[in-house]
Amino acid sequence: MNSKDYIAEARGGTTRQAAKPKPQAQAQAAAAQPAAPAKAPEYKYIGKPTARVDGREIVTGRAKYTHDIKLRGMLIGKILRSPYAAAEIVSIDLAPALALPGVMAALKLAEGKVRYAGQQVAAVAAVDERTAEKALGLVKVEYKTLPSVVDWERARDAAAPQVRDDRPNVGKLNEYARGDVEKGFGEADVIIEHTYRTGFEVHNPTETHGSVAAWDSDHLTVYDSTQNIHGVRDGLARAMKVPAANITVIKNYMGGGFGSKLGANDYTVAAANLARQAGRPVKVLLSRRDNAVCVGYRPSSSQTYKIGAKKDGTLTALQLTNMASGGVGDGDDVAEPAVDIYRCPSCKVFEETVYTNTGASRAMRAPGHTQGAFGLEGAMDELAAALDMDPLELRRRNYSTKNLGDTGMPYSSKGLDKCYELGAKAIGWERRNRRPGEGGGTGPLRRGIGVATSIWFGAGVPGTLADIVLYPDGSVEVICGTQDIGCGTRTHMAVVAAETLGLEPKDITVKLGNSDYPWAPASGGSLTTPSVAPAIRDAALKAVERLKAVAAARLKIEAGDIVMADRKFASKSDPAKAAPFADVYRDLRRETVFHGERGAMPMDQFAFNTFGAHFAEVEVDVETGRIRVLKYAAAQDSGQIVSRLTAESQVVGGITQGLSAGIYEERVMDDATGNPVNPNLRDYKIATALDIPEITVLFADVFDPRINNLSVKGLGEPARVPSSAAIANAVYNAIGVHVREIPMTPKRVLEALKRKEAAS
Ligand code: MOS
């Protein structure tokens, strides 16, 4: 899935253009809206720390990941990839490979042009890994190489080779305007203008991509390392021309995806075709190197912000131009934070994308927002310095309660002010350098503190389904066709069911990760909890209603007189009349299924968003350019937290990923060949435990009953959005010059210091 489709899904199907206020609808809604309860009910498990229900499975190695799947007669499939960034395929000869003993199938996967190094060309399936590897070497491909361009800045030259036949190398990505920026800049006392750049960040999930395909007559079963079992099923149905009803996609456990596993992949289709040809199951696993060339990455950006403000910090105009690059695919639209977060009457955006001969980008954890937060929040800090203002005060001065910079619809809830307050207190905001770089320090070490803000979607998807099954022996199942991509979905499902049914999380049998189960959206877009939890709540409330009726019949009292507590149903008026759960479940006589659905939210009246504020403290060595993050506080408005331990893990993960991308991670391509220079975990540096500071995770616990029946908002992406930005702003506060480019490698830090020296 590309970022555009992904954002559309995350928004709940609307577009920014459609997200205009409808005054009449709003007035009606205000009148019709019952006075919302001011706070969440008291829960026993929801919002509390619950150990992962599958923790033991995972740490003992019993949990089955796609890589662990072994089927009887299973073959190993391998993909041959183009070594050239651009070439015409003259011929592919599979015969020598097929002649090798042990090779059971072979396919041609490309014809005409290949446009990047790493593109699929052919595939083989053999009885074991070595035979498959050997067979790949026997496939004869004749290429006619073509001129290519890999560097995105060179690709903009008129003389550069054209990457795509259907369009020039530079294309429009996004355009937006409100108010009158020229007038706004005219009214400003201070104007700043700077360019911020973000590099190519590879998803690198712990578990690399992979699929196992098996046919049973005309039914296809695919075990896939995916964030989207239903999406893979539908994609395979189209690609294989097989009815979706004849395809089952299974994923029990997964080691991360971060947006790189959102749909049916070309290698999955290859596995299914090889399996059909061979008449045996086929497993295709991608390598760490494949991860760097053919399954996406976060596109680069070069964002120029021009911001005007009055002396008191009131924004008058904000202009953003961005040049993004996503290889043969599109770069990301990074404008959302600039358009939405701060109250600003005039705003203008123009974004372009540059095509190059490298693999296509994919959605990566809060696509666009993560890059945009780095740029916008950096510019806000540089504006604060120009105004000689506290950066947090500048943000509060321009606080908006409506989307589109206070010109659109009211937010259904916005706890960002609370996040600022909680985070500032936790980090000790008053300890920061009053002006960037003014703190001094011991020897070459300088300390600083920075803040950054996030906005993201995360309201969940209406129509998500879940079933609760009650058995007469007292056991309970919750079934949902969602997937646990490593975040702890099983645990939150158990928590919601247990809470509602008056049981403990360990009493609930959780079933997920099978596309034959009731529909749920992709686990991306921070959609999972706010989609799935309300559907389970709905099903469980229906189950409780039935159980109460059954108990009432047994006790010969009115159902309205029944209360549920301590694993009993009892009469409110006569507590002596009580029936234990065991008796009431037995009275059901057969297993009974309750269907739940996540209802709709009033998208035409309110904007539904998540918010957060991250605070970082860093130490920078001005001699070596090395950055160390000392302390971190993250405050999130994700509504009601369902499972506190897994929620905290999400936030720690988001910070770790942002720290890593902010300081270390960058894919480097060989400009001449289009092959990656660092396609492994040794040369592509990812933060490890030693790099991670003390982290305080705080939740604003905003109650928003409009959003769904549990007041739940998403969290996965919000935790990532401002993390690189907060660290970059802390570095600015430490050394008095903004590095303006991530990753902030020692070289870039030293260059920034030189820039500062030259300016003084
Ligand atoms: Mo989403 S880009 O799948 O975190």
Tab-separated table of C-alpha atoms and ligand atoms in Angstrom, residues 6 227 258-259 262 363-367 523-525 717, ligand 1:
chain	number	residue	atom	x	y	z
A	6	TYR	CA	-2.736	4.433	3.547
A	227	GLN	CA	-0.053	-6.394	8.575
A	258	PHE	CA	6.035	-0.610	10.252
A	259	GLY	CA	4.077	-0.142	7.036
A	262	LEU	CA	0.366	-3.822	4.122
A	363	ALA	CA	4.089	3.807	3.860
A	364	MET	CA	6.274	3.898	6.949
A	365	ARG	CA	5.053	4.571	10.490
A	366	ALA	CA	3.071	7.828	10.154
A	367	PRO	CA	4.047	8.475	6.535
A	523	SER	CA	-2.890	-3.217	11.312
A	524	GLY	CA	-1.452	0.062	10.156
A	525	GLY	CA	-2.571	3.657	10.452
A	717	GLU	CA	2.240	6.070	14.920
B	1	MOS	MO1	1.797	1.959	9.442
B	1	MOS	S1	2.908	2.995	8.007
B	1	MOS	O1	1.620	0.380	8.912
B	1	MOS	O2	2.822	2.003	10.893
